[in-house]
Tab-separated table of C-alpha atoms in Angstrom:
chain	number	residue	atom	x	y	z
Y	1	UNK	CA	0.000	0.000	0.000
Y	2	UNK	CA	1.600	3.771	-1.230
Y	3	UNK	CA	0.957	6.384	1.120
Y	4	UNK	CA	-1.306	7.694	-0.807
Y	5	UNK	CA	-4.435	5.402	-0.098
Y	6	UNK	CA	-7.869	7.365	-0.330
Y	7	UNK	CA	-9.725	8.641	2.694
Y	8	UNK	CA	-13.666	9.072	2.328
Y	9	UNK	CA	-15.072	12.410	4.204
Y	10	UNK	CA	-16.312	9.578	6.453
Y	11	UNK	CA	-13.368	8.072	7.197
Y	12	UNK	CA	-11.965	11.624	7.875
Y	13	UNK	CA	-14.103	12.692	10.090
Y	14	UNK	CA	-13.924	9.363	12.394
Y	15	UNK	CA	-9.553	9.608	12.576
Y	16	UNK	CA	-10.016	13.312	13.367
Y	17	UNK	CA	-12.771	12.646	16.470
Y	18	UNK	CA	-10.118	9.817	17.427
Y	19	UNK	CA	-7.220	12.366	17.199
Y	20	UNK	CA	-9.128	15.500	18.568
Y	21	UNK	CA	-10.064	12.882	22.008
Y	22	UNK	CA	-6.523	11.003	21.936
Y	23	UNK	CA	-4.437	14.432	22.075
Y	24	UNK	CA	-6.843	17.667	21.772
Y	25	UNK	CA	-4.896	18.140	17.738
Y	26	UNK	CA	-7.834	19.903	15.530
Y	27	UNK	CA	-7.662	18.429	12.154
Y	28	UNK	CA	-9.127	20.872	9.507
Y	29	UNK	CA	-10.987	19.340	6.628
Y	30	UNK	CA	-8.048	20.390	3.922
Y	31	UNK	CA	-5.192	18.392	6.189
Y	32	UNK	CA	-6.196	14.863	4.327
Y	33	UNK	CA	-2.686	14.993	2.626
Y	34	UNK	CA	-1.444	14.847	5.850
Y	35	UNK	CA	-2.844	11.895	6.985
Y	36	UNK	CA	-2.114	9.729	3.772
Y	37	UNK	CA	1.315	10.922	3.945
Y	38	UNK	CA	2.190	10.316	7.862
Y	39	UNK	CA	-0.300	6.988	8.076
Y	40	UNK	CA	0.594	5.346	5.314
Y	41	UNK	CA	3.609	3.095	6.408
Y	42	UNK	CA	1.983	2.414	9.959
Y	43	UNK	CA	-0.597	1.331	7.642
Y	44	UNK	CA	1.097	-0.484	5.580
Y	45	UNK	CA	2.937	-2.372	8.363
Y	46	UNK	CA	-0.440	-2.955	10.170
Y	47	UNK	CA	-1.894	-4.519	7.123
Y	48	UNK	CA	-4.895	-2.058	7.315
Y	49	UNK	CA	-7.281	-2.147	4.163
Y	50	UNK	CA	-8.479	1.930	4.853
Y	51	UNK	CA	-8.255	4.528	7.460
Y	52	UNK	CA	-11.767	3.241	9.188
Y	53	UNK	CA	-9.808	0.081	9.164
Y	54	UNK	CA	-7.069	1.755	11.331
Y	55	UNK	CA	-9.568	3.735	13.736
Y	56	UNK	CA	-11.184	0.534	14.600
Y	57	UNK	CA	-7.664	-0.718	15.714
Y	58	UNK	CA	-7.186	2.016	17.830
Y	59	UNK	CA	-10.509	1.817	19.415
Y	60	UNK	CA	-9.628	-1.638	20.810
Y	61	UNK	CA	-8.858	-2.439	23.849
Y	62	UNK	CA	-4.885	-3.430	23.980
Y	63	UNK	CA	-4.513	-0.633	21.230
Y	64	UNK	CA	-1.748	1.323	23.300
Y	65	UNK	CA	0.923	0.855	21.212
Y	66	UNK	CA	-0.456	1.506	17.976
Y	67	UNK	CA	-2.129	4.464	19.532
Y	68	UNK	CA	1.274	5.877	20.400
Y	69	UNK	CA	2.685	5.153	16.683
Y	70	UNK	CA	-0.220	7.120	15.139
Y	71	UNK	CA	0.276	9.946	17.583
Y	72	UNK	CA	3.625	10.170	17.164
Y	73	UNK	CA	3.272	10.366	13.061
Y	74	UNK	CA	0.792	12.926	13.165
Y	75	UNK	CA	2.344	15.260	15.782
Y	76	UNK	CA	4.115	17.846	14.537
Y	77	UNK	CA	7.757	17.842	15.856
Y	78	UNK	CA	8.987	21.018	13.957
Y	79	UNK	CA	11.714	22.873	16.038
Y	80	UNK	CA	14.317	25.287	16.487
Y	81	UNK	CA	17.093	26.219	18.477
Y	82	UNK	CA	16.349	29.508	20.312
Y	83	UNK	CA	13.130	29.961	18.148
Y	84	UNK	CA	11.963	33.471	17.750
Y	85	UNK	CA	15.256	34.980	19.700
Y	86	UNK	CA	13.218	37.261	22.156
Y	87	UNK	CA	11.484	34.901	24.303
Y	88	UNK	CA	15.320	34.236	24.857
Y	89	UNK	CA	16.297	37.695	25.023
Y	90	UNK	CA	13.086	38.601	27.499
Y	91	UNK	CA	14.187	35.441	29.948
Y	92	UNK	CA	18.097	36.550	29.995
Y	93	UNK	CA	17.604	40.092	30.164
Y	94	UNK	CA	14.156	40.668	31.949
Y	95	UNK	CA	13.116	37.409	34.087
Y	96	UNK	CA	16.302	35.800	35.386
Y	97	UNK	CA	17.600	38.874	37.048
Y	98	UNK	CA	13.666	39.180	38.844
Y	99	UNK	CA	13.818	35.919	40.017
Y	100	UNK	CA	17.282	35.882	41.228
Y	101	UNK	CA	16.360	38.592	42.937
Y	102	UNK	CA	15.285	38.718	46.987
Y	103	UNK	CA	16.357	36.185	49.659
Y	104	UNK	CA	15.108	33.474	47.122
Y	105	UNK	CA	15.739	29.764	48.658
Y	106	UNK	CA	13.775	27.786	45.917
Y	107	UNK	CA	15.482	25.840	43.220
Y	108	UNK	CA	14.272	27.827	39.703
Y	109	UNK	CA	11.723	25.384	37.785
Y	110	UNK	CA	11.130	26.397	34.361
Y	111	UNK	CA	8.773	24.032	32.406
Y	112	UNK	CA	9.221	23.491	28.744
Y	113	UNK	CA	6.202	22.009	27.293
Y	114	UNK	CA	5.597	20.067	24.200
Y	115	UNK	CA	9.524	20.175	24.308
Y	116	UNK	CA	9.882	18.022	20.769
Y	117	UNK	CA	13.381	16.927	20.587
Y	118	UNK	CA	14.900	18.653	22.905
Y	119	UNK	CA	15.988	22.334	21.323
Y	120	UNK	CA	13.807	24.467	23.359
Y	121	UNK	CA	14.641	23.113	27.246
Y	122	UNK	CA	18.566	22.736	25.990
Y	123	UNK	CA	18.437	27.020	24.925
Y	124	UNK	CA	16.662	27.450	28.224
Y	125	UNK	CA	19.644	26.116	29.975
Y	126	UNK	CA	22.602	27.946	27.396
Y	127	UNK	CA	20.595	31.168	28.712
Y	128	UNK	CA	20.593	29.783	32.384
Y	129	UNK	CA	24.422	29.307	31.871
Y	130	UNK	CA	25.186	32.647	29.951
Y	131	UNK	CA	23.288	33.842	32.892
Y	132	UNK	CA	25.067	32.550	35.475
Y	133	UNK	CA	28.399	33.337	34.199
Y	134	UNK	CA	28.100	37.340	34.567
Y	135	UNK	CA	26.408	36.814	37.478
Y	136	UNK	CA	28.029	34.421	40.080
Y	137	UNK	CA	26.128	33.189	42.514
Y	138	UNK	CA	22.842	33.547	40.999
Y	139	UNK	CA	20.196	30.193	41.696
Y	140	UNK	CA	22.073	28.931	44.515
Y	141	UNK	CA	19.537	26.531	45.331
Y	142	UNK	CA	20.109	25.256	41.956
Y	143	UNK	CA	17.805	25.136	38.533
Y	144	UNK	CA	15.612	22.957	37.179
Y	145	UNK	CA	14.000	21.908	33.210
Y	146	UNK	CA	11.125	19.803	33.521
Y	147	UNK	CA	10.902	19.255	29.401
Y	148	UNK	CA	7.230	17.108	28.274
Y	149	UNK	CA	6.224	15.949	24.790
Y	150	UNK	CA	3.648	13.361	23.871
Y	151	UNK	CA	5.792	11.322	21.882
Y	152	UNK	CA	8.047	9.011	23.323
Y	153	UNK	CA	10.235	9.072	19.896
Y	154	UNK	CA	11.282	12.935	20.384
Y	155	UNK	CA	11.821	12.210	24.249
Y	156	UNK	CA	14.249	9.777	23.231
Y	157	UNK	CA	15.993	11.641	20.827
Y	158	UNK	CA	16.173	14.602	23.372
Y	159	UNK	CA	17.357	12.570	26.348
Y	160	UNK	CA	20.212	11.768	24.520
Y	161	UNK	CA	21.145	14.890	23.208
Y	162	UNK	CA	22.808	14.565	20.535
Y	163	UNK	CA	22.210	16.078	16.456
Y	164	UNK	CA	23.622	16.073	13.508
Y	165	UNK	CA	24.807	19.165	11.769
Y	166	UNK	CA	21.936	19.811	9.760
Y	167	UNK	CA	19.807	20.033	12.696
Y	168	UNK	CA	22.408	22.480	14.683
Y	169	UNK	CA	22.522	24.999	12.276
Y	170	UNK	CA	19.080	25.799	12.525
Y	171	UNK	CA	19.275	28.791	15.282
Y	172	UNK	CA	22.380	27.679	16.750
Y	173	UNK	CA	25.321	30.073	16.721
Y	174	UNK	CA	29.095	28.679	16.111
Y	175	UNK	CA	29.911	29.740	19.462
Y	176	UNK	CA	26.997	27.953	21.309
Y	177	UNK	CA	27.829	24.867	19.105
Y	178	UNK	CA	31.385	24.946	20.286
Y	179	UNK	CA	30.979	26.193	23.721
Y	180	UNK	CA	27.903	24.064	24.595
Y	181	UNK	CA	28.516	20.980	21.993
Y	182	UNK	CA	31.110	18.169	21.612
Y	183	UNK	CA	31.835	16.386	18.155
Y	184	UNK	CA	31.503	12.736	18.193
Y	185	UNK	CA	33.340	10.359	15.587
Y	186	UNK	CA	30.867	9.544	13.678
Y	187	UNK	CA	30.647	13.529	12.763
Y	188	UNK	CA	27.079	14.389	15.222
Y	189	UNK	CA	27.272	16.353	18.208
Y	190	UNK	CA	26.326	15.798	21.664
Y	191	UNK	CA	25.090	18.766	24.069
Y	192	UNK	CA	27.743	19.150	27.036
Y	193	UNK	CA	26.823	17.707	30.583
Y	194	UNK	CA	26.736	20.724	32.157
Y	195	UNK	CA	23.690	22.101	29.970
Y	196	UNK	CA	22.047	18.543	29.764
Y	197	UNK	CA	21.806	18.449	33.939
Y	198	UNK	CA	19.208	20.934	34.176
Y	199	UNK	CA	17.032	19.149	31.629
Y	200	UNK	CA	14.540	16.558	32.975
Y	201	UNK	CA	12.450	14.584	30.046
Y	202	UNK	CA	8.660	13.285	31.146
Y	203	UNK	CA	6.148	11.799	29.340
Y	204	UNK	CA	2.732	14.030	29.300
Y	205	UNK	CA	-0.451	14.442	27.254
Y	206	UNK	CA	-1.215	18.307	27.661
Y	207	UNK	CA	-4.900	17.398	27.998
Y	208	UNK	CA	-4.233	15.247	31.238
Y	209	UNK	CA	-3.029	16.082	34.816
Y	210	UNK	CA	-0.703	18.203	36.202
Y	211	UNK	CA	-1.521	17.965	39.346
Y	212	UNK	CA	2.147	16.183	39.683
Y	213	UNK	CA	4.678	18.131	38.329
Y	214	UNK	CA	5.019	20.578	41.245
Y	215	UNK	CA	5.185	24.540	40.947
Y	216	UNK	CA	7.099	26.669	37.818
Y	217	UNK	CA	8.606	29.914	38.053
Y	218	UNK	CA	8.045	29.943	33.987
Y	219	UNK	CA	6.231	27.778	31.789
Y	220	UNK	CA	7.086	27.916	27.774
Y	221	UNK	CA	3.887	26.433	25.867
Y	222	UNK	CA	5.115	27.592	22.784
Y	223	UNK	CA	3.229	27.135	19.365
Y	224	UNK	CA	1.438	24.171	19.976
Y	225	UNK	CA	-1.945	25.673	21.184
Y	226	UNK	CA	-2.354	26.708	17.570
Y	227	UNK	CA	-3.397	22.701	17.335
Y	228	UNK	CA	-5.970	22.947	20.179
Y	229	UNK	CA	-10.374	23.930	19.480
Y	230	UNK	CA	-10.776	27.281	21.660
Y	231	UNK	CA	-12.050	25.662	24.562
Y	232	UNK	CA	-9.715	23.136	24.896
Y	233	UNK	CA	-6.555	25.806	24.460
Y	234	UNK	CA	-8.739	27.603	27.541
Y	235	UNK	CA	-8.951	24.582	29.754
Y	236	UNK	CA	-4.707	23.896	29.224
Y	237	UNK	CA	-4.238	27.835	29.727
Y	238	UNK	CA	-6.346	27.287	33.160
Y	239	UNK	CA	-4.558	24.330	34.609
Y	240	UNK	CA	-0.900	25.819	33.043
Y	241	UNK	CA	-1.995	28.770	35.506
Y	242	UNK	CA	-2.842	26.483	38.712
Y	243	UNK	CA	1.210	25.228	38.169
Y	244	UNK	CA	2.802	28.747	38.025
Y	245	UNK	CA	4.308	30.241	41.274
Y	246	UNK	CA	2.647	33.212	42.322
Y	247	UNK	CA	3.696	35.989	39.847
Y	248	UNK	CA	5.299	33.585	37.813
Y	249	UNK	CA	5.312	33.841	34.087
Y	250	UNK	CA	3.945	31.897	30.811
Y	251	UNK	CA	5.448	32.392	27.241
Y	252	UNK	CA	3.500	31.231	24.333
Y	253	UNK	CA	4.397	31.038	20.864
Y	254	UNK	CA	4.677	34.249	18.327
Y	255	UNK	CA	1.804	33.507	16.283
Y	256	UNK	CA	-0.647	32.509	19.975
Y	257	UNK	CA	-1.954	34.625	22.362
Y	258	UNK	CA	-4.365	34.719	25.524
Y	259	UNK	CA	-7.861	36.073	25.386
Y	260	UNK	CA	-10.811	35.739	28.167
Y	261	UNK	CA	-8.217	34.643	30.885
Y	262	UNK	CA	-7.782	38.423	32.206
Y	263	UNK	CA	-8.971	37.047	35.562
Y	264	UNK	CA	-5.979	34.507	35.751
Y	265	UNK	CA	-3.233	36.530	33.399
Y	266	UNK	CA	-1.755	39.936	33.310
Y	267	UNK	CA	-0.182	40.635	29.700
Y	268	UNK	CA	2.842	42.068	29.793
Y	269	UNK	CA	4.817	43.763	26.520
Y	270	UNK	CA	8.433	43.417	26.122
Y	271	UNK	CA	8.785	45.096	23.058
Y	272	UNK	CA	9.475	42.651	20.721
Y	273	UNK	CA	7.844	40.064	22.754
Y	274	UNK	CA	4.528	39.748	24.949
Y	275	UNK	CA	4.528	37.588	28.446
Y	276	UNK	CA	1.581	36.509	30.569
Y	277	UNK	CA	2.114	37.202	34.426
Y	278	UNK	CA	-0.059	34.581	36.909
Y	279	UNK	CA	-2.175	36.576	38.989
């Protein structure tokens, strides 16, 4: 079977419930392509005759596995080192040297959700470093990256830390690569141990529970509530707000922001850049 097996409106409509309740991804009616072109192998290996064929699979009970396949293929896993540049700029210049600030005793938690493979909590902790080095004795208590994804493939991939070149030039200076990267033989690079300490990988469906990660000083959710209906993006905005500190702060992607929350988030503008202050 080619990857490019037909899908009845039906059939469309029955994956994207499946998808919608499995993860909270919106599937709009033109993304067929991208089913036939991310299904098709799974498909192919599961010896599936059509896509109603492979819903039905998923349905059953004992289904986890295959479940986690299909997820995996139609998340999107599109990343970048230091994406966007201010939301890097805004936590080196603007939020580190806040929460540094006072007789602080807690360890700094940052949360990186939806982390992919690994490029957003890794520049969280280069920053953390840069940080640290002009100002000496900053975060005594220590710092910590809780990093999530849904996938298990990109947590894999980012617990090991290591990329090959093609993958490190996208947003990655020559002097991060060099200060913060070592070259193995086989011509990759692995991130140093220093910046992969802070960085703790979990497993975590955005549209479950929190209720045990503990409290964040900052949470990224960066562009992947773009995926969610409206009131499921509300619901994740409301629980992402019962995990941050008092006054803590929550960075979302360039192209997302925060409406109808004004109760729960004070917008702040950074100029380039907006963050969302708890309340």
């Amino acid at each position: 079977m080619s990857s490019g097996f037909s899908i009845t409106p039906a059939e469309f409509k029955e994956f994207s419930g499946f998808l919608e309740k499995s993860c909270g991804i919106l599937l709009a009616d033109h993304k067929q392509y991208l089913v036939q072109s991310r299904l098709g192998k799974i498909m192919q290996q599961q010896g599936c005759s059509s896509l109603s064929d492979l819903v039905s699979r998923l349905n059953r009970a004992g289904g986890g596995v295959l479940k986690e396949q299909v997820i995996d293929a139609m998340t999107t896993n599109e990343t970048l080192w230091f994406r966007d540049v201010h939301p890097y700029e805004i936590l080196h210049n603007r939020l580190l040297p806040e929460l540094q600030g006072g007789n602080r005793f807690q360890k700094l938690r940052i949360w990186s959700a939806a982390c992919s493979t690994g490029q957003e909590p890794y520049s969280i902790s280069m920053v953390i470093d840069e940080f640290k080095q002009t100002h000496p004795g900053a975060f005594s208590s220590g710092e910590e990256i809780l990093a999530t994804d849904i996938s298990s493939t990109v947590l894999d991939q980012a617990r090991r830390g290591e990329y090959e070149m093609l993958a490190l030039g996208r947003g990655l200076s020559q002097d991060r690569l060099h200060k913060y990267f070592q070259s193995t033989p086989s011509g990759s690079w692995t991130i140093t141990p220093k910046i992969k300490s802070r960085v703790r990988f979990q497993s975590l469906n955005l549209l479950g529970s929190y209720s045990g990660l503990g409290q964040f000083d900052l949470i990224f959710c960066r562009n992947v509530l773009i995926y969610f209906s409206s009131d499921v993006k509300l619901e994740i905005l409301r629980k992402l707000h019962r995990q941050l500190r008092p006054g803590g702060y929550l960075l979302l992607g360039a192209s997302e922001s925060l409406s109808g929350l004004s109760d729960l988030y004070k917008m702040i503008h950074c100029r380039p850049g907006i963050i969302y202050q708890a309340i």
